[in-house]
mmCIF file of C-alpha atoms in Angstrom:
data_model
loop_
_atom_site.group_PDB
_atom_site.id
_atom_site.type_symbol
_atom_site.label_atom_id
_atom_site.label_comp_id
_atom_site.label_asym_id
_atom_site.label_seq_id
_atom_site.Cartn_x
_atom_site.Cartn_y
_atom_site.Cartn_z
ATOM 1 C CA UNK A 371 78.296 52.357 61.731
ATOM 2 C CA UNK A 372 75.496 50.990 64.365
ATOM 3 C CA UNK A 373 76.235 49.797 67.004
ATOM 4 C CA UNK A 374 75.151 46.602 66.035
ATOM 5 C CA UNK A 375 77.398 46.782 63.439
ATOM 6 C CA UNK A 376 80.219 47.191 66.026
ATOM 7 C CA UNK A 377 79.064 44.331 68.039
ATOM 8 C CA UNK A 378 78.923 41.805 64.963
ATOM 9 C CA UNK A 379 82.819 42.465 64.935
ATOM 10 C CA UNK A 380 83.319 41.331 67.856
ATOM 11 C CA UNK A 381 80.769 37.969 67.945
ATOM 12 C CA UNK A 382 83.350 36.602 65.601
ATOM 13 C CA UNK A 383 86.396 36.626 68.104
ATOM 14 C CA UNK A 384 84.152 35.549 71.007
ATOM 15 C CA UNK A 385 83.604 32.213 68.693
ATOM 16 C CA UNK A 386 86.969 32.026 68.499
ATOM 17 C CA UNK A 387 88.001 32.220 72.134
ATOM 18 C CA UNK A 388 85.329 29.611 72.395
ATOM 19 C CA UNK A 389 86.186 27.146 70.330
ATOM 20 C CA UNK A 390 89.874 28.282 72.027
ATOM 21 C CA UNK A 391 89.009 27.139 75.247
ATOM 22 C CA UNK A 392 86.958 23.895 73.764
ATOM 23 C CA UNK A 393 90.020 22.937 71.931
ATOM 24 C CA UNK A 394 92.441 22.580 74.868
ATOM 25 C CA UNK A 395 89.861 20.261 76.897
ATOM 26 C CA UNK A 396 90.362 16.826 74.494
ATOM 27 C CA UNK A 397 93.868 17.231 74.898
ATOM 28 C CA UNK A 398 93.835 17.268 78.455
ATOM 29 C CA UNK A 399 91.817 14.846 79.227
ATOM 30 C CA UNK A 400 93.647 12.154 76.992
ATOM 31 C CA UNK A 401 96.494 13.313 78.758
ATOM 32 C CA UNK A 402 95.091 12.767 81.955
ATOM 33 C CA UNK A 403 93.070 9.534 81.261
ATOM 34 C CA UNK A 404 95.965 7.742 79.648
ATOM 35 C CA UNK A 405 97.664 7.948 83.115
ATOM 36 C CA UNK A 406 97.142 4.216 84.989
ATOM 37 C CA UNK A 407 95.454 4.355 87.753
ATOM 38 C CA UNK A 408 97.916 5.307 91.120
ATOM 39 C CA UNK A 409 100.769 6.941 88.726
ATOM 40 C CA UNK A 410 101.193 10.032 88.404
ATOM 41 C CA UNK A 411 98.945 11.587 91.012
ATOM 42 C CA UNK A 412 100.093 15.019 91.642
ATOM 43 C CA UNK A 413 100.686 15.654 87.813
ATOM 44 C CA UNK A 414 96.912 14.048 87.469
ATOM 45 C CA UNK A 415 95.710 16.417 89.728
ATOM 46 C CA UNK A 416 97.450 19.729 87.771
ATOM 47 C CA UNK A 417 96.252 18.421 84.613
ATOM 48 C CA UNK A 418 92.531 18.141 85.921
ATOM 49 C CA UNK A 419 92.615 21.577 87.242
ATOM 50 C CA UNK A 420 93.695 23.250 84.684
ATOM 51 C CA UNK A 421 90.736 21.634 82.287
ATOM 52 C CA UNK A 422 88.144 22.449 84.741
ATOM 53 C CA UNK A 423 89.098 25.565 84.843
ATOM 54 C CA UNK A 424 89.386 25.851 80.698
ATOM 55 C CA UNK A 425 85.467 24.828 81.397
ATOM 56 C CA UNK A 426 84.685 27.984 83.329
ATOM 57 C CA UNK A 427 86.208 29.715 80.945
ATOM 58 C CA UNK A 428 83.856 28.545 78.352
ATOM 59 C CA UNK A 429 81.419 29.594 80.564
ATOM 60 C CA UNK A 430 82.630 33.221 81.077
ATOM 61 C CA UNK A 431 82.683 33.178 77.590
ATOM 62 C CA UNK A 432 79.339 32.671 76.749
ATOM 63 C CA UNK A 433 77.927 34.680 79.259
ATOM 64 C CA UNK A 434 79.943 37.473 77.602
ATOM 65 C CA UNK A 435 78.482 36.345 74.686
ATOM 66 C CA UNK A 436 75.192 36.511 76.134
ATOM 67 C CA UNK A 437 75.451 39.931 77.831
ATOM 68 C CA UNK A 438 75.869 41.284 74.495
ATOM 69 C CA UNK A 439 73.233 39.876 72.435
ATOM 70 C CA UNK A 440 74.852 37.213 70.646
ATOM 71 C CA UNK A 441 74.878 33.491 69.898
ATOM 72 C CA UNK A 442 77.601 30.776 70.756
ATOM 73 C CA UNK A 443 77.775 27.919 68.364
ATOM 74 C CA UNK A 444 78.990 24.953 69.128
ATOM 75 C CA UNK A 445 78.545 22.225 65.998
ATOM 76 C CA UNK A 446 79.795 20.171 63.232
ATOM 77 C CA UNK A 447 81.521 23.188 61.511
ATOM 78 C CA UNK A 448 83.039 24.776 64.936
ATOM 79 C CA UNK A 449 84.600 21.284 65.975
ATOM 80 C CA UNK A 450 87.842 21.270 66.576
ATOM 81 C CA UNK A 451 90.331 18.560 64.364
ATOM 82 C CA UNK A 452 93.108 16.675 65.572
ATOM 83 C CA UNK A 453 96.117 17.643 65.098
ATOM 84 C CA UNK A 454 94.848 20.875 65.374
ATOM 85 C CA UNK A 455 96.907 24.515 64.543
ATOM 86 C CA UNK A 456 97.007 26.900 66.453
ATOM 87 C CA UNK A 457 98.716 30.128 64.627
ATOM 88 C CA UNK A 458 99.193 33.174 66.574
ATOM 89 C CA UNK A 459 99.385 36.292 64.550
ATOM 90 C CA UNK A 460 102.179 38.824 66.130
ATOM 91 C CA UNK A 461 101.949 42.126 67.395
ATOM 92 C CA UNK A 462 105.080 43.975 67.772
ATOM 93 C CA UNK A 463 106.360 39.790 67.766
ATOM 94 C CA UNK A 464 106.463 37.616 64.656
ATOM 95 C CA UNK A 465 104.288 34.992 64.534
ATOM 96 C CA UNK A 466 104.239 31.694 65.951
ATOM 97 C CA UNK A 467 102.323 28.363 65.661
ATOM 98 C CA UNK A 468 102.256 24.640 66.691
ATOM 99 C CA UNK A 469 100.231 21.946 66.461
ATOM 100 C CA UNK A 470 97.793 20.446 69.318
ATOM 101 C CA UNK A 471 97.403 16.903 69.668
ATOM 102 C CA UNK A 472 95.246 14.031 71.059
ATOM 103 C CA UNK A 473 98.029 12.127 72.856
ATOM 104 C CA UNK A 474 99.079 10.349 76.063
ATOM 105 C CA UNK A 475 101.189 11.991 78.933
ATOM 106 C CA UNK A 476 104.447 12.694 77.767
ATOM 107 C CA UNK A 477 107.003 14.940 77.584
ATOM 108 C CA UNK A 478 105.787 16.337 74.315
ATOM 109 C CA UNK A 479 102.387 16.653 75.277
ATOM 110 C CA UNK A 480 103.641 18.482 78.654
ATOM 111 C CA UNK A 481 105.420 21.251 75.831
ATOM 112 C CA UNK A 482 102.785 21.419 73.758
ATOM 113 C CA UNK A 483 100.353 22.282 76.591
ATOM 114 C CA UNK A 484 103.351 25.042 78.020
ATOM 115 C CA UNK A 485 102.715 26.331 74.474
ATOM 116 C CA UNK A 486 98.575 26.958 74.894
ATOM 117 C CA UNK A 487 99.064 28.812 78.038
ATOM 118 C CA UNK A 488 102.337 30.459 77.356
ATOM 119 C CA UNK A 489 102.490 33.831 78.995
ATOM 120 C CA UNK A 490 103.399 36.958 76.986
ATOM 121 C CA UNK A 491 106.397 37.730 78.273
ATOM 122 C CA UNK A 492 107.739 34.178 77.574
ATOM 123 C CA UNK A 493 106.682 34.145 74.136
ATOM 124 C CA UNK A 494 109.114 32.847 71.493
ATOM 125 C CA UNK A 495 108.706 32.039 67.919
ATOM 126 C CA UNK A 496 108.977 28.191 67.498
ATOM 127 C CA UNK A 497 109.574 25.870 64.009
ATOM 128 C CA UNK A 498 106.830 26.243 61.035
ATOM 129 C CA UNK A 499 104.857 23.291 60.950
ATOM 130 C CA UNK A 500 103.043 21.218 58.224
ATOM 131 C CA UNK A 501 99.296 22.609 56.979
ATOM 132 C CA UNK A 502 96.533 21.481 59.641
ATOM 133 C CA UNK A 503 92.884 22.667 59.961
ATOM 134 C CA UNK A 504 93.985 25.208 62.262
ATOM 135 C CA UNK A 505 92.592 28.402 64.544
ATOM 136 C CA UNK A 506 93.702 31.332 63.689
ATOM 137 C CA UNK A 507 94.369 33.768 66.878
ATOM 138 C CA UNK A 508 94.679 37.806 66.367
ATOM 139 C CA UNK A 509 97.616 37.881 68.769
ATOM 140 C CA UNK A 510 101.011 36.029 70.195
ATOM 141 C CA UNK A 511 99.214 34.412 73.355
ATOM 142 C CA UNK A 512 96.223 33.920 74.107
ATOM 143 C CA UNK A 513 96.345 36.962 76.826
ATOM 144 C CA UNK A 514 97.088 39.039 74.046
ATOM 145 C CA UNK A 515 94.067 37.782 72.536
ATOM 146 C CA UNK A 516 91.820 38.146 74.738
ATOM 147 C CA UNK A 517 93.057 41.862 75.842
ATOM 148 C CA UNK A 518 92.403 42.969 72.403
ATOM 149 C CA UNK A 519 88.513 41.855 73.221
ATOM 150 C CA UNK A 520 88.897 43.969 76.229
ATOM 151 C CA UNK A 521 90.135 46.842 74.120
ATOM 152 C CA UNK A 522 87.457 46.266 71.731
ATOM 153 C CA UNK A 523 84.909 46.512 74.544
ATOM 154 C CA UNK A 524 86.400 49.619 75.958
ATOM 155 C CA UNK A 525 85.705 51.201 72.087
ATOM 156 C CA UNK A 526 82.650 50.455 72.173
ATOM 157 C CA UNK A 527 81.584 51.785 76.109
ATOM 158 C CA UNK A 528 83.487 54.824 75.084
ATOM 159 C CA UNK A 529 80.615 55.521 71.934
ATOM 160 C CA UNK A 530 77.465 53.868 73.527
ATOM 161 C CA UNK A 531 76.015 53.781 76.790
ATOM 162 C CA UNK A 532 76.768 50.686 78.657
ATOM 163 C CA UNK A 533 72.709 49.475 79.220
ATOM 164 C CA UNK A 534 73.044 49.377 75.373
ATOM 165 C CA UNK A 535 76.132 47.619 74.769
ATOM 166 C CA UNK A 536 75.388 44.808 77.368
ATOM 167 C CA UNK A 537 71.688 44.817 76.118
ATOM 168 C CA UNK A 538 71.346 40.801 76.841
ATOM 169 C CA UNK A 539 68.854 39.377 79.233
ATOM 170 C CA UNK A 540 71.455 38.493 82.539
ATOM 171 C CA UNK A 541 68.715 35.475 83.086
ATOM 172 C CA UNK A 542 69.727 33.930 79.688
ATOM 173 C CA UNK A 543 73.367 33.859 81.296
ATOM 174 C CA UNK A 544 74.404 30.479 83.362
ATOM 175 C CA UNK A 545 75.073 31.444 87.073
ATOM 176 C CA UNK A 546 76.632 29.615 90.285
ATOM 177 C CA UNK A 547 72.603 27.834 90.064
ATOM 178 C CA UNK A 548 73.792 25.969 86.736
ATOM 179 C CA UNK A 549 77.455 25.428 87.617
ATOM 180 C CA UNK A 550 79.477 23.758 89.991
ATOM 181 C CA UNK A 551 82.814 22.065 90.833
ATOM 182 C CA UNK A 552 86.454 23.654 90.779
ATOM 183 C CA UNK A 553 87.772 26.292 89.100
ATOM 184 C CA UNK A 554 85.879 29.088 90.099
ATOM 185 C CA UNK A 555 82.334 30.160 89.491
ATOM 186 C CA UNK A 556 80.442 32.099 86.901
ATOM 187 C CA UNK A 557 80.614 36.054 86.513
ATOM 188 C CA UNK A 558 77.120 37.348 85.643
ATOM 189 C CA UNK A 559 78.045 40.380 82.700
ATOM 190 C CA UNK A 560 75.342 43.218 82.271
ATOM 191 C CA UNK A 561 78.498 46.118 82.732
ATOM 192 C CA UNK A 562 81.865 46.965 81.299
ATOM 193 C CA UNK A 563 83.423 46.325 84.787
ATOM 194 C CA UNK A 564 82.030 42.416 85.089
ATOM 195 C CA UNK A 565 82.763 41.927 80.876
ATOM 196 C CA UNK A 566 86.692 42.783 82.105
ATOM 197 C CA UNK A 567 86.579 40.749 85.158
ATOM 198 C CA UNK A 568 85.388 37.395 83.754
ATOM 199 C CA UNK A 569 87.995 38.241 80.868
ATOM 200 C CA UNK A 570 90.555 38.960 83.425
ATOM 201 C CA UNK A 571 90.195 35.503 85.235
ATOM 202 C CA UNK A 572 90.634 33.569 81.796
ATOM 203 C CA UNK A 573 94.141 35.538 81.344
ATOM 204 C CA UNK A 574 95.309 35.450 84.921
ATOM 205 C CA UNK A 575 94.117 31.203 85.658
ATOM 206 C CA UNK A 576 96.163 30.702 81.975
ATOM 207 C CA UNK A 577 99.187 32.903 82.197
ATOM 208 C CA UNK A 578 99.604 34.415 85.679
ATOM 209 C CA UNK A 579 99.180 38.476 86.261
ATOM 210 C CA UNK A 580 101.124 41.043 86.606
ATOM 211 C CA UNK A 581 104.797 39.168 86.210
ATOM 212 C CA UNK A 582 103.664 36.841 88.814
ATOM 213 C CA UNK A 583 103.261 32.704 88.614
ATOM 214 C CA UNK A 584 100.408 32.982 90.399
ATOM 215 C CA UNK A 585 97.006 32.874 88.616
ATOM 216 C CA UNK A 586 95.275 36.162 91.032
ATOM 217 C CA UNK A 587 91.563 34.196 90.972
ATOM 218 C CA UNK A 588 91.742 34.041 94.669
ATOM 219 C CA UNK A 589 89.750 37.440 95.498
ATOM 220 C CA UNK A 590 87.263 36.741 93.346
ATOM 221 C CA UNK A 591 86.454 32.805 94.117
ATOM 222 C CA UNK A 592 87.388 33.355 98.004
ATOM 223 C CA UNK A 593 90.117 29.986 97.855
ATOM 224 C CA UNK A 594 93.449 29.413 97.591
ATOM 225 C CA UNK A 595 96.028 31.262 95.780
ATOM 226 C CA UNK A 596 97.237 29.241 92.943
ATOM 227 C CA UNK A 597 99.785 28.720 89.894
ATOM 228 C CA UNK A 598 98.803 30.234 87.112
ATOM 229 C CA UNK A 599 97.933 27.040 83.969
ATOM 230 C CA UNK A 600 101.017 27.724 82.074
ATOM 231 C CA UNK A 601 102.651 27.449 85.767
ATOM 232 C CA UNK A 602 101.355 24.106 86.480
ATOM 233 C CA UNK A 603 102.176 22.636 83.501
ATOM 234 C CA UNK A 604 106.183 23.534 84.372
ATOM 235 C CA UNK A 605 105.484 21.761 87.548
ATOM 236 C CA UNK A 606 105.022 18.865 85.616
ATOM 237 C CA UNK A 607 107.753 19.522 83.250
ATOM 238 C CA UNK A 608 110.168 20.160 85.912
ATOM 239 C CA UNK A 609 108.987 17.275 88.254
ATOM 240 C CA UNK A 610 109.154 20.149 90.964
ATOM 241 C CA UNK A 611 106.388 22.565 92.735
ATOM 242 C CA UNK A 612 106.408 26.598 92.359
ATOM 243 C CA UNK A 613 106.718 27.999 96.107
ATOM 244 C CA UNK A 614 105.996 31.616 97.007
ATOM 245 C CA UNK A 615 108.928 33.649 95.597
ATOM 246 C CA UNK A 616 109.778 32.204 92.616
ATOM 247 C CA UNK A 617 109.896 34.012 89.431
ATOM 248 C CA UNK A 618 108.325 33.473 86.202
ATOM 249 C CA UNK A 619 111.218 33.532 83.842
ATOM 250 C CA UNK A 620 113.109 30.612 86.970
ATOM 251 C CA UNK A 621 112.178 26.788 87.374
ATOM 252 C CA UNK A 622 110.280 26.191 90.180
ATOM 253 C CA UNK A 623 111.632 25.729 93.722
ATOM 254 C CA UNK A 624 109.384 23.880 95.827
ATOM 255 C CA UNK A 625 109.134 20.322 96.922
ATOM 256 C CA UNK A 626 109.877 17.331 94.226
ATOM 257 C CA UNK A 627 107.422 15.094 93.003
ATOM 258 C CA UNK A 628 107.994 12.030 91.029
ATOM 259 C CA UNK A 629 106.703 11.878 86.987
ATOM 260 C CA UNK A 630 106.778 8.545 85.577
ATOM 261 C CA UNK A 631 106.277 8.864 81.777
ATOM 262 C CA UNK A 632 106.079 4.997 81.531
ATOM 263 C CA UNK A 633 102.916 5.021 83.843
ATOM 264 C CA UNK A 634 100.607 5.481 80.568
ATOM 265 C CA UNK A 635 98.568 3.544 78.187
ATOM 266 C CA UNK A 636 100.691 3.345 74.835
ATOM 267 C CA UNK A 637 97.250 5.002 72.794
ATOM 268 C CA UNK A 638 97.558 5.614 69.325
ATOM 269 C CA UNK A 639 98.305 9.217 68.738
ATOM 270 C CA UNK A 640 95.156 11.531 67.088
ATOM 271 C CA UNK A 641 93.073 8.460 66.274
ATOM 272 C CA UNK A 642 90.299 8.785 63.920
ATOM 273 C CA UNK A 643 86.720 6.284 64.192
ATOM 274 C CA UNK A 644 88.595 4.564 60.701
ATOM 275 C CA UNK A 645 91.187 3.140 62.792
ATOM 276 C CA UNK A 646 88.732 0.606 64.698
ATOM 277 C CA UNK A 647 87.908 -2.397 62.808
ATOM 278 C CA UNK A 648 84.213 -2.249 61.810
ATOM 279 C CA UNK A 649 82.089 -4.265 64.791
ATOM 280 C CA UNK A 650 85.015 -3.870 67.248
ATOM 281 C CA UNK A 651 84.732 -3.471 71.038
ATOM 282 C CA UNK A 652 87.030 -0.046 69.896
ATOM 283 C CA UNK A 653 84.915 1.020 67.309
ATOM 284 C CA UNK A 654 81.477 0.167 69.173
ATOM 285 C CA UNK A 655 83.088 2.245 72.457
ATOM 286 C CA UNK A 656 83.927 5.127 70.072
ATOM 287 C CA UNK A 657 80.931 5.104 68.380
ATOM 288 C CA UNK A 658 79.606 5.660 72.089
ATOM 289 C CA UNK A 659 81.767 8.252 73.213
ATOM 290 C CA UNK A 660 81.821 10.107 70.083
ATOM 291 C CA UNK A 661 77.857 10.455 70.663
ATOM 292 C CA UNK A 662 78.068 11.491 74.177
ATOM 293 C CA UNK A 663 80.234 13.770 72.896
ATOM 294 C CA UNK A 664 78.278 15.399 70.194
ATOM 295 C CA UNK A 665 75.353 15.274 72.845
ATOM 296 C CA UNK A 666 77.428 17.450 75.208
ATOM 297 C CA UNK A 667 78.267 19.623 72.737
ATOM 298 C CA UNK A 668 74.615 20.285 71.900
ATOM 299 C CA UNK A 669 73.613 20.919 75.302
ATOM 300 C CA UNK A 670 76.456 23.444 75.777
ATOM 301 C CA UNK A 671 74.836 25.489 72.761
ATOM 302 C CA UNK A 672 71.970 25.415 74.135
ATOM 303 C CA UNK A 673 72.810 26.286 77.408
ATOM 304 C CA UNK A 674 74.988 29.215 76.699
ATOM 305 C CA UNK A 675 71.794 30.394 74.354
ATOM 306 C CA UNK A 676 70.008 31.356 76.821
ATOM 307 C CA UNK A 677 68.666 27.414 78.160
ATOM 308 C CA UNK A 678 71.525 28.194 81.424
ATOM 309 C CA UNK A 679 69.738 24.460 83.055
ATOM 310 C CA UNK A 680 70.989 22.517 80.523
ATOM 311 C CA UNK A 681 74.346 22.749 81.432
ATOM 312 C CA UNK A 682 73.138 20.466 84.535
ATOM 313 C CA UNK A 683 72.760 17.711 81.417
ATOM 314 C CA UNK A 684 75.848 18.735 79.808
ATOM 315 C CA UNK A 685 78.348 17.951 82.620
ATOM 316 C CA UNK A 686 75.893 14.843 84.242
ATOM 317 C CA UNK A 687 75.260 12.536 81.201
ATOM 318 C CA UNK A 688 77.709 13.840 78.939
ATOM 319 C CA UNK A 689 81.239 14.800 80.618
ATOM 320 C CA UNK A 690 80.688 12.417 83.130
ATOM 321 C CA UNK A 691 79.276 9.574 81.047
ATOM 322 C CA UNK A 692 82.189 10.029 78.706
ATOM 323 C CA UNK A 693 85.158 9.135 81.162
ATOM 324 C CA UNK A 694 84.432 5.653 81.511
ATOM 325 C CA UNK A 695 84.240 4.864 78.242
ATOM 326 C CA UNK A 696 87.960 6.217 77.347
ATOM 327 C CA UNK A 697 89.252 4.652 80.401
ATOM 328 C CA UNK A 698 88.169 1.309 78.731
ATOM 329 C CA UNK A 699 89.237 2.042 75.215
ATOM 330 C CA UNK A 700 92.911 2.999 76.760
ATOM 331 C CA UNK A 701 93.166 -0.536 77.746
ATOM 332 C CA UNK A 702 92.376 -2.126 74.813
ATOM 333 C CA UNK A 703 95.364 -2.966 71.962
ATOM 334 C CA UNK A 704 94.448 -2.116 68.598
ATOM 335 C CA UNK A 705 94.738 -5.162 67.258
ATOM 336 C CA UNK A 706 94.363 -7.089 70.651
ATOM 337 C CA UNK A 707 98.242 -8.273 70.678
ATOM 338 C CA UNK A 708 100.943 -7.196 73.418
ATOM 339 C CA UNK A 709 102.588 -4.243 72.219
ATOM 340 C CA UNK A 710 100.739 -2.890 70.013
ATOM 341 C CA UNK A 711 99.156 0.656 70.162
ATOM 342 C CA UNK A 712 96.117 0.647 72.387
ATOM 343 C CA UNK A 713 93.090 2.558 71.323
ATOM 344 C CA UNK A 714 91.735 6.333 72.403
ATOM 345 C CA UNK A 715 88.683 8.705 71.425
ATOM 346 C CA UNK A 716 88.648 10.469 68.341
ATOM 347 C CA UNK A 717 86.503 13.235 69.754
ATOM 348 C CA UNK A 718 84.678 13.564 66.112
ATOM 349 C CA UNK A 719 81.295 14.365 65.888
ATOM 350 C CA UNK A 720 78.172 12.202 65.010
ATOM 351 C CA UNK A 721 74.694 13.595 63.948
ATOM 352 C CA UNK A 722 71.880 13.439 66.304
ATOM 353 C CA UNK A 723 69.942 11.818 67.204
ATOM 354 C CA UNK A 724 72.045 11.123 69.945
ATOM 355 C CA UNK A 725 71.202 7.752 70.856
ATOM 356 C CA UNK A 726 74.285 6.922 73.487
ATOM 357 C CA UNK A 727 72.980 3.702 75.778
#
């Protein structure tokens, strides 16, 4: 076998761990949107850093991607579907699953987001759900997922020289020129050594290292140590801050904060375009967002295919532009009576051209 042949194994788990990563940022953002405004700040704030940092791992991703010759796509037929499965397939565990949904704060969102970034260690084997379109994942957690990359990249250093394996142009890749904000920064890949320490920060910022809460991104990003995603989300669940010292398999410690549930915009749950009445304010605002969306998701293709200054576009016009419009729709009933459900984005995507003003 070639070694291209080896390396069009493993394009087809670096799709999946991006359209992993792209999966969990809907979800937290309705989260976090549906939150009215002055509620719920410190949760807010957990929420928001964990999704910027699931977008530098999208990043690290592609530039992986990059380093080693291949193509990201990002499109009609790698969207993901709400609910969405996620199905973990076992090793030396049995499997587990559990759906992900677009939904507003709530205790049940808070557990379903503990399940995305549940650490190994932690892992359990939850209730068999109904059929969803689903992603399939080659291992119990995601860390276990993304160490079997790692292993498949030590394989293939071990038969070929490394200039060969990470053969991609590093310009082609989207460095700290292209990307700001929290979270980190990019890792430029052309070795072995940088392909393991961009995968390294996506395992430690979602499950913590070595039996620790904390997420071990601080040497590399020169800022503050932090709690590792799955971490912060138990903050929220537990209404109660991790301090130094506590211990993954314990509730946090640290100082209280208050979580107010009721705080939230009563959105309807995984709402598709068909639930807005045809000419709507809802259905003209998702139309909108839905087209900012697709837009973004164009420009990310293109700018983890080697166009790195389109990500500029990506996060300005399409990210940014897109938060105002679901703040609106969250305050807008259904059918424009008290008490009834209030509307949300379906994140679905529309055909270009992508026409959003």
């Amino acid at each position: 076998m070639t070694l291209e042949q080896h390396k069009s194994r493993l394009y087809p788990l670096l799709q999946t761990a991006m359209e992993l990563e792209l999966s969990t940022i809907p979800p937290y953002l309705t989260a976090l949107l549906s939150i009215k405004h002055e509620a719920n700040r410190v949760a807010a704030g957990l929420i928001r850093s964990v999704m910027m940092e699931e977008m530098l791992h999208m990043v690290l991703v592609g530039n992986l991607m990059s380093s080693l010759g291949g193509r990201i796509c990002l499109n009609q037929d790698t969207l993901p579907s709400y609910p969405l499965r996620l199905e973990f397939e076992g090793h030396g565990f049995k499997d587990r699953e559990f759906d992900i949904n677009l939904e507003a704060f709530s205790p049940q969102a808070v557990q379903t987001f503990l399940q995305i970034e549940l650490p190994t260690s932690l892992a359990r084997q939850p209730q068999r759900l109904m059929a969803r379109p689903k992603i399939t994942v080659p291992g119990i957690t995601l860390g276990e997922f993304y160490q079997r990359i790692i292993a498949a990249l030590d394989a293939l250093c071990a038969a070929y020289p490394e200039s060969a394996v990470f053969n991609g142009d590093p310009g082609r890749q989207i460095s700290e020129q292209y990307y700001w904000g929290g979270g980190g920064k990019p890792i430029i890949i052309s070795s072995l050594a940088q392909a393991k320490a961009a995968l390294e920060v996506i395992i430690k910022q979602g499950e913590g290292g070595d039996d620790s809460i904390f997420d071990g991104d601080e040497h590399y990003f020169d800022q503050a140590e932090e709690v590792a995603h799955y971490f912060r989300f138990n903050e929220i669940a537990q209404g109660r801050r991790y301090r130094p010292g506590d211990k993954p398999n314990e509730p946090p410690t640290g100082e209280a904060f208050t979580v107010d549930y009721q705080a939230v915009y009563p959105i309807k749950r995984n709402p598709r375009h068909g639930d807005y009445a045809a000419g709507s304010r809802l259905a003209t605002l998702n139309e909108q967002f839905n087209r900012q969306y697709s837009l973004m998701l164009n420009q990310l293709e293109q700018a983890f295919n080697g166009h790195p200054a389109v990500l500029y576009d990506a996060i300005v016009n399409g990210m940014h532009g897109m938060t105002p419009i679901a703040q609106e729709m969250m305050t807008l009933p259904l059918d424009g009576s008290a008490g009834a459900s209030h509307g949300a984005p379906s994140f679905e995507w529309v055909a270009p051209p992508y026409v959003t003003a």
